[in-house]
Coordinates of C-alpha atoms in Angstrom, one line a residue:
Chain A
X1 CA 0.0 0.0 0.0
X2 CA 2.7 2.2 1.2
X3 CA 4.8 1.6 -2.4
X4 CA 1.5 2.2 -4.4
X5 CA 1.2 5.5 -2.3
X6 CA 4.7 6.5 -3.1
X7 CA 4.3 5.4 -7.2
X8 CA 1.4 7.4 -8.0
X9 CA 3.6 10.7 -6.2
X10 CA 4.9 12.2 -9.5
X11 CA 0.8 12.8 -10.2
X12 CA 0.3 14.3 -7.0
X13 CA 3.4 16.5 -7.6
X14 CA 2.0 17.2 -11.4
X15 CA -1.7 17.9 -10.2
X16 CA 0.0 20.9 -7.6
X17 CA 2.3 21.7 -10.7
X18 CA -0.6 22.4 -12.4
X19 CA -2.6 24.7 -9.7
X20 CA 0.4 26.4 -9.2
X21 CA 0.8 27.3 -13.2
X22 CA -2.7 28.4 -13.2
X23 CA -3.0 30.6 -10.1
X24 CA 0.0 32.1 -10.3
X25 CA -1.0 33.4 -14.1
X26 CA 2.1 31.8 -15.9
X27 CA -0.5 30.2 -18.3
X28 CA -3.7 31.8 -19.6
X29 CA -6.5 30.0 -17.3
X30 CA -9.0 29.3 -20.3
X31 CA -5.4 27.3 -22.1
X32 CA -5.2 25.6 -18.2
X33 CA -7.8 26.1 -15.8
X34 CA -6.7 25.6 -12.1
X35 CA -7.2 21.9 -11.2
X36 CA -9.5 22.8 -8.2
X37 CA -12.2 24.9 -10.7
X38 CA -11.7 21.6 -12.7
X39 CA -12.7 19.6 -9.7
X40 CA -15.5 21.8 -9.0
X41 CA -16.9 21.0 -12.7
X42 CA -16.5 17.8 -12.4
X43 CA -19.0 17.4 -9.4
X44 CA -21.4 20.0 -10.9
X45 CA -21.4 18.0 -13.9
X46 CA -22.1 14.9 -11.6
X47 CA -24.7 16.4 -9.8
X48 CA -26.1 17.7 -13.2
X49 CA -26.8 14.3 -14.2
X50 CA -24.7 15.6 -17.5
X51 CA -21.3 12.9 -16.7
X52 CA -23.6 10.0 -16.0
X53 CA -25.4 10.0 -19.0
X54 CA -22.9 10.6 -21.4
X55 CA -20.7 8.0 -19.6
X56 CA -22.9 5.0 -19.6
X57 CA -23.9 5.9 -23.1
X58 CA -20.1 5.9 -24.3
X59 CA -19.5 2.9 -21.9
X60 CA -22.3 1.0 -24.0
X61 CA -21.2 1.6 -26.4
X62 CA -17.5 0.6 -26.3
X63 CA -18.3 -2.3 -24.1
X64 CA -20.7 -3.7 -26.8
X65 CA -18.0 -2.8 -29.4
X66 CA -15.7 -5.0 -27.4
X67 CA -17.6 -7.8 -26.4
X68 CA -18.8 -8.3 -30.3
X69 CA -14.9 -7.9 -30.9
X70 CA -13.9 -10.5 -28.5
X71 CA -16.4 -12.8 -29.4
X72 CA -15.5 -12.7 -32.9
X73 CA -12.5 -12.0 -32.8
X74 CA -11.4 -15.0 -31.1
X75 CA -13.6 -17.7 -33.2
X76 CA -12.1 -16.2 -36.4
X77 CA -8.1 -16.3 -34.9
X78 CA -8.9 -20.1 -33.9
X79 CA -10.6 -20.8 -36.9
X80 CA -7.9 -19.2 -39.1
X81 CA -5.3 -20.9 -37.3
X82 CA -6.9 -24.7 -37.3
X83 CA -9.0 -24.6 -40.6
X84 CA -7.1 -23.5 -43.8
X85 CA -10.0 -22.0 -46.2
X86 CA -10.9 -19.6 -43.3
X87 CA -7.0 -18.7 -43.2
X88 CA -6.9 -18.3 -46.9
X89 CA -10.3 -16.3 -47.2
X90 CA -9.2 -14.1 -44.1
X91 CA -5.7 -13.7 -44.3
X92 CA -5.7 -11.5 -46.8
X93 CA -8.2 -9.4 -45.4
X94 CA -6.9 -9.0 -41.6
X95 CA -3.4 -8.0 -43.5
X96 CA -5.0 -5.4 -45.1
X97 CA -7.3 -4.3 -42.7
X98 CA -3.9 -4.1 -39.4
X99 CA -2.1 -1.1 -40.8
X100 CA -5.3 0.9 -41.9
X101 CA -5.8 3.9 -39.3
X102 CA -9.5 2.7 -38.2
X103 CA -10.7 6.0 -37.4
X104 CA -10.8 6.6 -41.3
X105 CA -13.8 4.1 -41.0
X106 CA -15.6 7.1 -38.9
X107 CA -17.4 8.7 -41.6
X108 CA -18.1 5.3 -43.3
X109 CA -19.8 3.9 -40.0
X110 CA -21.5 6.9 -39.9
X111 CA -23.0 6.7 -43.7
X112 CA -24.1 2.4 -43.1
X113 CA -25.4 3.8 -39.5
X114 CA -26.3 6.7 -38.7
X115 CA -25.3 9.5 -36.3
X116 CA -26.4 6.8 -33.2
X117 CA -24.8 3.9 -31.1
X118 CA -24.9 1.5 -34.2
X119 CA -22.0 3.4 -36.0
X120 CA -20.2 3.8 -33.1
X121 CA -20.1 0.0 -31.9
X122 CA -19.5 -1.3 -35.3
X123 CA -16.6 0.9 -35.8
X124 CA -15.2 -0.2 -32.5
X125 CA -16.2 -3.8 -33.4
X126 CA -14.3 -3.5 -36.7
X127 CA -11.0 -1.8 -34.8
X128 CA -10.7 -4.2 -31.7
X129 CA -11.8 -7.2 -33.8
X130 CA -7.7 -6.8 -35.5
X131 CA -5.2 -7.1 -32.3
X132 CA -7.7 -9.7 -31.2
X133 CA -8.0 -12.0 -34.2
X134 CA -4.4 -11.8 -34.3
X135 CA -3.9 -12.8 -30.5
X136 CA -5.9 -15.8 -31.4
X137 CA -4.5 -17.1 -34.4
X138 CA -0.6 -16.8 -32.9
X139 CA -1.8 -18.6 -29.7
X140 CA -3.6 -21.3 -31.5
X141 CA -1.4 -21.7 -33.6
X142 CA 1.3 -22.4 -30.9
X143 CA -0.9 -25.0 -29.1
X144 CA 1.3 -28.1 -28.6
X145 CA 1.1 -31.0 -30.1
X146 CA 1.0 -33.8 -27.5
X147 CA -1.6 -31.7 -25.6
X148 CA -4.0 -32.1 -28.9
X149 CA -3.2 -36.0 -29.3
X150 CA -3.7 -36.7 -25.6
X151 CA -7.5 -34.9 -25.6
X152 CA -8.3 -36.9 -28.9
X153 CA -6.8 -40.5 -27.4
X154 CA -9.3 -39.5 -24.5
X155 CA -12.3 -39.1 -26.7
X156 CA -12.4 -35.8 -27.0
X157 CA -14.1 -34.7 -30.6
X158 CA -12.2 -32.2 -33.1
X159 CA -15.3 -29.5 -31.9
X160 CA -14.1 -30.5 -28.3
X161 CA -10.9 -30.9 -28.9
X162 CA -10.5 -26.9 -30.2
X163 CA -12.7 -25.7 -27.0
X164 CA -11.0 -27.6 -24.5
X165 CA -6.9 -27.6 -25.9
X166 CA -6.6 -24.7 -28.4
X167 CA -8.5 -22.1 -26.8
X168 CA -6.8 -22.5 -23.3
X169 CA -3.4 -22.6 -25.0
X170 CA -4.1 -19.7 -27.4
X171 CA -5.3 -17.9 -23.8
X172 CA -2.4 -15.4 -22.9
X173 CA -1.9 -14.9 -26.7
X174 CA -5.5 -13.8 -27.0
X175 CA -5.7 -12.2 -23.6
X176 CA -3.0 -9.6 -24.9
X177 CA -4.7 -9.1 -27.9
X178 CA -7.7 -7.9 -25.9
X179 CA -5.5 -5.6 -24.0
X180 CA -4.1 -4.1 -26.7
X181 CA -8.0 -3.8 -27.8
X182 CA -9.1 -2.5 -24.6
X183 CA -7.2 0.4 -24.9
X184 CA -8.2 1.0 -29.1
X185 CA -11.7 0.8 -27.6
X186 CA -11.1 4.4 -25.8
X187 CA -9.4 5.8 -28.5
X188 CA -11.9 5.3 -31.1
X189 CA -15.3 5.7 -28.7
X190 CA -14.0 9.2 -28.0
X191 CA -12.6 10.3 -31.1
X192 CA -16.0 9.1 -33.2
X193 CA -18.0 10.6 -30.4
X194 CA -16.2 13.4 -30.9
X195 CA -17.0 14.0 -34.9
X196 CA -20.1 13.0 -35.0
X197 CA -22.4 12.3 -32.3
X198 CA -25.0 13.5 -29.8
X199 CA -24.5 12.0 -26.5
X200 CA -21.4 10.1 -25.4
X201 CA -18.2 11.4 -23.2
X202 CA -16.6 12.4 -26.7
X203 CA -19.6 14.7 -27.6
X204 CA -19.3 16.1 -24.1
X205 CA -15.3 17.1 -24.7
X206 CA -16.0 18.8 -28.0
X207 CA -19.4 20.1 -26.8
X208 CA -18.0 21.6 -23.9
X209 CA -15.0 22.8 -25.8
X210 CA -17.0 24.7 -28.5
X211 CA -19.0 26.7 -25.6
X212 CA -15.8 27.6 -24.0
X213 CA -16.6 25.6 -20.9
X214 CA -13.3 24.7 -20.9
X215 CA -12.9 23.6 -17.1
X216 CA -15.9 21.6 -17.1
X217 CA -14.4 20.3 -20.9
X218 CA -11.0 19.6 -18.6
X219 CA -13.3 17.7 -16.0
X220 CA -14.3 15.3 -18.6
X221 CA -11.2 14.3 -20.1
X222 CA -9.9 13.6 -17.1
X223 CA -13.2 11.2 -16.4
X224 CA -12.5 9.7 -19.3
X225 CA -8.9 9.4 -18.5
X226 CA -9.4 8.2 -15.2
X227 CA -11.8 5.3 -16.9
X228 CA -8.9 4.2 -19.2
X229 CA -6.8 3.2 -16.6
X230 CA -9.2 1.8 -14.0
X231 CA -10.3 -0.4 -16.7
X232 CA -6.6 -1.4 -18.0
X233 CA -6.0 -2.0 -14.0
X234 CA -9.1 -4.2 -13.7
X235 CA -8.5 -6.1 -16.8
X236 CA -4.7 -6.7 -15.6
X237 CA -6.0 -8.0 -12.6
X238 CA -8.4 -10.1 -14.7
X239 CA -6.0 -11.5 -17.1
X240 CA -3.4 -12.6 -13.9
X241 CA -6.8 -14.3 -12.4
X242 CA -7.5 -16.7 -15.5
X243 CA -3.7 -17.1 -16.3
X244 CA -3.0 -18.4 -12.5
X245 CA -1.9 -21.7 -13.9
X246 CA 1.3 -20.5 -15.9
X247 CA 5.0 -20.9 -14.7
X248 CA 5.0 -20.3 -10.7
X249 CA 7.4 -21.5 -8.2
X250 CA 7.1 -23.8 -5.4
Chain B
X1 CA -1.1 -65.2 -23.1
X2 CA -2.5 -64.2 -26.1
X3 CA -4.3 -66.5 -28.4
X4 CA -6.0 -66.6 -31.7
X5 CA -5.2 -63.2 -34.0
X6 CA -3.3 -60.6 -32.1
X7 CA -4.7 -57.8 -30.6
X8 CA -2.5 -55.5 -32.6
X9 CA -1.2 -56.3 -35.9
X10 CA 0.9 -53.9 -37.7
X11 CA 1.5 -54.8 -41.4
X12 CA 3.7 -53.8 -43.6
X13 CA 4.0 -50.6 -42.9
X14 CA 6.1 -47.2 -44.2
X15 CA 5.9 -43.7 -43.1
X16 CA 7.4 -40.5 -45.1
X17 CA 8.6 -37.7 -42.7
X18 CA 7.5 -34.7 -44.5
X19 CA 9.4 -31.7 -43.1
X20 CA 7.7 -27.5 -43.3
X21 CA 10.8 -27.0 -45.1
X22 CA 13.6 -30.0 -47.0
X23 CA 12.9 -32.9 -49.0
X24 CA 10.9 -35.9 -47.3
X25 CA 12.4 -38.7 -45.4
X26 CA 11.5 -42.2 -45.2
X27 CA 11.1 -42.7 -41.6
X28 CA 9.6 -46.6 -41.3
X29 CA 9.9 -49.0 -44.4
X30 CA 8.3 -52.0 -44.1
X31 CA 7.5 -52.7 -40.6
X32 CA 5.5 -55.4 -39.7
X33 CA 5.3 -56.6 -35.8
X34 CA 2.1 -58.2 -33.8
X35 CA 1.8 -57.7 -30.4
X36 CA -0.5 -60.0 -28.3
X37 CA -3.1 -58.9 -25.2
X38 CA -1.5 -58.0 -22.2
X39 CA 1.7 -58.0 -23.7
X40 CA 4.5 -55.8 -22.9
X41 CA 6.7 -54.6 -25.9
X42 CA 9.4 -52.7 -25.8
X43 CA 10.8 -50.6 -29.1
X44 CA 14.1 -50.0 -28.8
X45 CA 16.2 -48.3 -31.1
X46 CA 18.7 -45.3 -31.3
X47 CA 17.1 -41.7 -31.5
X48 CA 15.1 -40.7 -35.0
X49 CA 14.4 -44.4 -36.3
X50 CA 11.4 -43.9 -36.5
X51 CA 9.7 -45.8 -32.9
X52 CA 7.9 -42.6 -31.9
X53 CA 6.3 -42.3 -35.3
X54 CA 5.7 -45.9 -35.5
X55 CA 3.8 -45.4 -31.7
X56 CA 1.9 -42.1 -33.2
X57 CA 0.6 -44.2 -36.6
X58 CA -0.8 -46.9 -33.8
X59 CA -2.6 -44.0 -31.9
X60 CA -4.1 -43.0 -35.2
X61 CA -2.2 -39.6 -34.7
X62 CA -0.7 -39.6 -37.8
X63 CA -2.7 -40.8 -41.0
X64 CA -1.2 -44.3 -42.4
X65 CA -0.2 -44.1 -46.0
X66 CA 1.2 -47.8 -47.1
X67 CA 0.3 -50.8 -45.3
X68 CA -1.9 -51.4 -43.0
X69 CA -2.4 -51.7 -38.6
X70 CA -5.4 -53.2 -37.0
X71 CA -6.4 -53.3 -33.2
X72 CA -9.1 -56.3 -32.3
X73 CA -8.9 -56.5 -35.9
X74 CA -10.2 -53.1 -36.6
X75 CA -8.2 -50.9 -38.7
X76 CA -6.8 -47.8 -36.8
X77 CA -8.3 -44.6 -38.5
X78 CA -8.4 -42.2 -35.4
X79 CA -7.1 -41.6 -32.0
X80 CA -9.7 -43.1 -29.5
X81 CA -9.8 -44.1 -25.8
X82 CA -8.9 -48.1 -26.5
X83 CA -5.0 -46.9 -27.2
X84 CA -4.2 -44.4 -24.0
X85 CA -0.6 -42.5 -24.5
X86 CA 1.7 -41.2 -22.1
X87 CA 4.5 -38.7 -23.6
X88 CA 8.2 -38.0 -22.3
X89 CA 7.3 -34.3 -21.6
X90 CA 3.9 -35.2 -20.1
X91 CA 1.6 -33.4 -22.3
X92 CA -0.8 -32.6 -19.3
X93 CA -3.1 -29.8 -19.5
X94 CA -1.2 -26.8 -17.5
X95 CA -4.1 -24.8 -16.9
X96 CA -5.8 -28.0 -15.5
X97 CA -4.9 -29.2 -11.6
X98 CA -3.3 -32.8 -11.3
X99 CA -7.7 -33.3 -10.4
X100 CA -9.2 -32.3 -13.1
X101 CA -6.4 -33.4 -15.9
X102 CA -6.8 -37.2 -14.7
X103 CA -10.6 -36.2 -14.5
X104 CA -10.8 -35.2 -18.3
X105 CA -11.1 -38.7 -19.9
X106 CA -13.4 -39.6 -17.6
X107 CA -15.4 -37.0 -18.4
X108 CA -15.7 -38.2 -22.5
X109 CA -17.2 -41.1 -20.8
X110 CA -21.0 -41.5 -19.6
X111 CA -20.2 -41.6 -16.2
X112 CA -22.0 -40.3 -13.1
X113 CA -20.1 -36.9 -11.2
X114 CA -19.6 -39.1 -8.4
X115 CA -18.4 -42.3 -9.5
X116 CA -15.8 -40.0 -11.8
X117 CA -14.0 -38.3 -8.5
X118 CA -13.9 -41.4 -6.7
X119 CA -12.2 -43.1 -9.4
X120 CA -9.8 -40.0 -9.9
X121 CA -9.2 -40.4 -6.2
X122 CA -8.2 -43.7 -6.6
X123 CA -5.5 -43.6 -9.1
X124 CA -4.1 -40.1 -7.6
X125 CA -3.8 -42.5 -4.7
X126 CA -2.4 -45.5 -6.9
X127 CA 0.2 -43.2 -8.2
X128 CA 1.3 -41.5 -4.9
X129 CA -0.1 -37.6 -5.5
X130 CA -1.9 -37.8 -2.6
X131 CA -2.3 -33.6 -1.1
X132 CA -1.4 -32.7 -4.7
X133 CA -4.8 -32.9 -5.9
X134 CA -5.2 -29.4 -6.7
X135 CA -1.6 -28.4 -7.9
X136 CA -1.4 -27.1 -10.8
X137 CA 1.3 -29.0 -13.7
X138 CA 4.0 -26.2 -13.1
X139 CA 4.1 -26.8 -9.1
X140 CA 5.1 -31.1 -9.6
X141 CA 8.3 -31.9 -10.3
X142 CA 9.1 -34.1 -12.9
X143 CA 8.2 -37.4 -11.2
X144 CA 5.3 -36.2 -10.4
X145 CA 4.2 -34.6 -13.9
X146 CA 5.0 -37.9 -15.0
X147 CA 3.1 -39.5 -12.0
X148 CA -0.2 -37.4 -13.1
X149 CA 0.4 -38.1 -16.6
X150 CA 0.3 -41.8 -16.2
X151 CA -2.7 -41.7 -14.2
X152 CA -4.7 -39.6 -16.0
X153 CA -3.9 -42.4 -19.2
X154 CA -4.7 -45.4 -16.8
X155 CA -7.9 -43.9 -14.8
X156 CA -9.9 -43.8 -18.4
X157 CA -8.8 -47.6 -18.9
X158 CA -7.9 -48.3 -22.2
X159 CA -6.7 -51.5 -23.0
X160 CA -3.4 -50.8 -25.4
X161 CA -0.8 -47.8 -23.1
X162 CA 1.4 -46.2 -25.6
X163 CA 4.2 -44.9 -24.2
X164 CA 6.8 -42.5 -26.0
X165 CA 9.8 -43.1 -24.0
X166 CA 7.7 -41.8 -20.3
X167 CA 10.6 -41.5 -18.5
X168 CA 13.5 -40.3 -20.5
X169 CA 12.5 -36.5 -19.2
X170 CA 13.5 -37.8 -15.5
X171 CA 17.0 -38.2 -13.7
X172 CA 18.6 -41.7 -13.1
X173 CA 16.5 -42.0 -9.3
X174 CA 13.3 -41.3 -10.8
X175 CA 13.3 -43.2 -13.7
X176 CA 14.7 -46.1 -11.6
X177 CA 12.2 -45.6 -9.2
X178 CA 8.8 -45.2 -11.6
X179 CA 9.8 -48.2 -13.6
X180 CA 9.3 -50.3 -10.7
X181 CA 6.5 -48.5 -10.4
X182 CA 5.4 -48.9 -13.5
X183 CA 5.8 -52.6 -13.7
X184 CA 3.7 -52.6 -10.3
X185 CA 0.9 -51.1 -12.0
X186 CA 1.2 -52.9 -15.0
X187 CA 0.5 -56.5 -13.3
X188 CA -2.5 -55.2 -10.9
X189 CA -3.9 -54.1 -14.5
X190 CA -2.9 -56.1 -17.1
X191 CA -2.8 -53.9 -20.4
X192 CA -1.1 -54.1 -23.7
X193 CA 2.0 -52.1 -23.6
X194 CA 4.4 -50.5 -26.4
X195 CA 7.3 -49.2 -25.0
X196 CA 9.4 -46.7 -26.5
X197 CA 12.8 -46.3 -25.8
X198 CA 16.6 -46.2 -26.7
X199 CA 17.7 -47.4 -23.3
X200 CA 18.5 -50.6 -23.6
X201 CA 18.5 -51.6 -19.4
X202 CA 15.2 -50.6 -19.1
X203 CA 13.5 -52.0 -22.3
X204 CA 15.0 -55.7 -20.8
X205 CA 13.8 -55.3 -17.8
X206 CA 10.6 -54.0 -18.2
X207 CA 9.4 -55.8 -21.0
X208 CA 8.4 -59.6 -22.3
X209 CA 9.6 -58.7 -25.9
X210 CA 11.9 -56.2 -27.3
X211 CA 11.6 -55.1 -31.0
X212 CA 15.2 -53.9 -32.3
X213 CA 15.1 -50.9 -34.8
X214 CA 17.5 -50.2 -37.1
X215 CA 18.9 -46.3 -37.6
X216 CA 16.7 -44.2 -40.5
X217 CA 14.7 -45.8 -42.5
X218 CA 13.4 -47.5 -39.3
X219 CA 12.9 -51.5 -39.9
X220 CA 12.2 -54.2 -37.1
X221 CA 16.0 -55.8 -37.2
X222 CA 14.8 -58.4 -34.7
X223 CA 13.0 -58.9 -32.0
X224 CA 14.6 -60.6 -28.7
X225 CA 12.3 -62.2 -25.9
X226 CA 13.3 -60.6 -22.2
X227 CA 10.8 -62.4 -19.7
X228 CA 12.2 -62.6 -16.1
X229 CA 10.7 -62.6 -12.8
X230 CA 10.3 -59.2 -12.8
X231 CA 9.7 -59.1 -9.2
X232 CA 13.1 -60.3 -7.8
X233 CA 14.5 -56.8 -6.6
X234 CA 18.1 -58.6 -7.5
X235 CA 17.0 -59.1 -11.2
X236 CA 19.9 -56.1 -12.4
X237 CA 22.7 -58.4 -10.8
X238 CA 22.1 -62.0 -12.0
X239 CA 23.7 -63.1 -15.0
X240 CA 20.7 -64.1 -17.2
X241 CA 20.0 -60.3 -16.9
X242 CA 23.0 -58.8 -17.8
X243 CA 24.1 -61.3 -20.7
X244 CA 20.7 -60.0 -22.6
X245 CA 21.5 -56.5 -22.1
X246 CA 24.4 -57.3 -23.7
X247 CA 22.9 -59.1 -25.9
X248 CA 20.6 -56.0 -26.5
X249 CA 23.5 -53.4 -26.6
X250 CA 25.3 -55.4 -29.8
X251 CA 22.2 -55.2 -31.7
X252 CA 21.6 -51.6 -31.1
X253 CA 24.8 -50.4 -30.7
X254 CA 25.6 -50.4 -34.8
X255 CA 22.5 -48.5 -35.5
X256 CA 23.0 -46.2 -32.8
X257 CA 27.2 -45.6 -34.5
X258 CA 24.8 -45.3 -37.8
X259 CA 22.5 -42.5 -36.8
X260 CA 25.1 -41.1 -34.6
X261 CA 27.4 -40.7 -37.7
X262 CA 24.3 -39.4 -39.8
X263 CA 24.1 -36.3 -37.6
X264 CA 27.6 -34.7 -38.3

């Protein structure tokens, strides 16, 4: 507790850093305003009702996004990895697809979708779906051998056999991959909120930004901030959870 | 012991090693060998002639492409839960505890949630893992990896064991110690056994019958009979013992020198 306490000090020492900046005038205060008026915002805009709405519509969103991602995701890694005419219809496509910078795919969710949730979780679908499919294929592909004889000499079907041996083994694999997806997730909720929608934490930032509100616009980045890393922490703490079986001593 | 047609018949058989990358090998040429029930067969031959893949085509993990191998008269096509295997790196399920790997074949079978613990229970007991029920693979040491692995193979009771040189992976004590152990097991339960290996002390003493291989292309050069009383504690010292392991070590030794050569 003590070493956490001590770890997270460089933000304490930047948050006074920052009051100090502001008050003391050595930035304009509409560029920075002082962290407390920030604060202040931030529990006006609780109160107002205004940071719970847009925050479990955005969270909706990107956790639908992500779930469809995962789900998908995964079946089409394993499938690609243990079925060759999925790997030679998808390969191709997931190549093409990695590099692309998936907010380009903004307006063209918007166009199939509309200005509504539906563009916004298929565009977060179609950006996690990547580092996760990836995840998948690489960890099934590295399943062992003698772990998917020994399920099939004990009557375990192919079906089974892919459930039971290749998913586990494909597991830390594919539980990076969701990591890496986790965080994309953010990064494209906010900026497509941002551009073209009407509720959300995104469309709060630029909303508030527009109207010059700028330390109630500071108060909600640092929300959605604050929501990145508590849910990297939590899906750390996750991941160690189901991976309790690999390499430990004595 | 056996009588009538044998229980495994392998006939005529030849394998081609097809490697990602380089030109194909021919791993098995025309190997033909019947083993009878409850008979313990020991392959013996120096490393890469081909015993493991002869042991994988009789598991039905590799698909046979000349000649032919039957089991109760049944040609092999598949893996299934009459041929059990035990590897020489285990192969156990590392997210699974030593429980609920040596549960898992059970499970394929119609068998009532109860009746499948006790029977767990009983061969974690039979193979001494007692209070490591619920340790996961990576906590055992290598006697006991081994330990799980060979009673998660026996507690689904299939009537052929394959086993790909099982204890190879341990030191000298171990191995010493869980072939005793093995052969202990082996004559509470009577099962077929093939028995791969390239050490030539432990194929004569654990086996009725040991099949000589020769180096690459792998071919039965002959096969010796090794019964003893396996349970004289002495057996390593008396002289019927020794002469066959010497016996044994002729035979192998010019293939070994052969394969030995092959790899500079």
């Amino acid at each position: 507790m003590k070493s956490a306490l001590l770890r997270y000090l460089p933000l304490l020492l930047l948050a006074i850093a920052w009051e100090l900046v502001s008050r003391l005038g050595l930035v304009s205060s509409s560029a920075l305003p002082p962290l407390s008026d920030v604060l202040k915002s931030w529990y006006e805009l609780l109160l107002d009702g205004d940071l719970t709405g847009n925050g479990f519509a955005s969270l909706y969103r990107g956790g639908m996004g992500l779930l469809l991602a995962v789900v998908v995701g995964a079946a089409l890694g394993i499938a690609m990895a243990w079925w060759k005419p999925a790997n030679v219809l998808f390969a191709p496509i997931v190549e093409i697809f990695y590099p692309l910078p998936k907010s380009a795919l903004i307006p063209v969710t918007v166009i199939w979708l509309g200005f509504g949730n539906g563009s916004k979780i298929l565009l977060i679908f179609l950006g996690c779906m990547i580092p996760v499919t990836i995840g998948a294929f690489n960890g099934a592909r590295s399943s062992e051998q003698t772990l998917v004889w020994s399920a099939r000499s004990m009557g375990a079907s192919r079906l089974r056999m892919l459930w039971d041996v290749v998913l586990p083994s494909a597991m830390p694999e594919l539980l990076n991959g969701i990591r890496t997806a986790l965080a994309l997730s953010f990064i494209l909720l906010v900026s497509s909120e941002l551009i073209v929608a009407r509720e959300g934490l995104g469309y709060l930032i630029g909303f508030l930004g527009a109207n010059g509100s700028y330390d109630a616009m500071y108060a909600v980045v640092l929300t959605v901030a604050f929501l990145g890393f508590a849910a990297d922490r939590g899906y750390q703490m996750f991941m160690n959870w189901m991976l309790q079986w690999r390499e430990q001593t004595q | 012991m056996s009588n009538g047609q044998p229980q495994i018949v392998i006939d005529k058989v030849s394998h081609m090693y097809r490697p990602p990358r380089g030109k194909p090998v021919l791993a098995l040429d025309d190997v033909s060998l019947q083993v009878g029930t409850r008979e313990f067969l020991a392959l013996l031959g120096p490393s890469g002639c081909g015993k493991s893949t002869l042991l994988y085509l009789l598991g039905g993990f590799l698909p046979i492409e000349k000649g032919a191998i039957t089991v109760d008269s049944k040609p092999v096509a598949a893996p299934g839960p009459d041929r059990g295997i035990v590897f020489q790196h285990f192969a156990l399920f590392p997210w699974k505890t030593v429980r609920d790997n040596i549960l898992y074949g059970l499970e394929r079978q119609s068998m009532p949630k109860d009746e499948r613990l006790a029977r767990a229970q009983s061969f974690i007991d039979l193979v001494g893992l007692s209070g490591f029920e619920d340790s996961f693979p990576s906590q055992l040491s290598g006697g006991m990896k081994q330990r799980t692995a060979l009673a998660r193979t026996l507690a689904f009771d299939p009537k052929i064991l394959l086993m790909d040189e099982p204890f190879g992976a341990l030191d000298a004590q171990t191995r010493h110690l869980m072939q005793g152990e093995l052969l202990n097991i082996w004559q509470r339960t009577p099962k077929t056994v093939i028995f791969v290996t390239h050490d030539v002390q432990e194929a004569v003493y654990l086996a009725d019958r040991v099949a000589v291989m020769t180096a690459r292309p792998g071919r039965i050069k002959t096969i010796v009979d090794t019964k003893f009383d396996k349970n004289d504690p002495g057996i390593f010292k008396t002289k019927v013992f020794v002469d066959k392991v010497d016996e044994l070590w002729g035979l192998v030794r010019d293939e070994a020198i052969k394969a030995e050569r092959r790899k500079v």
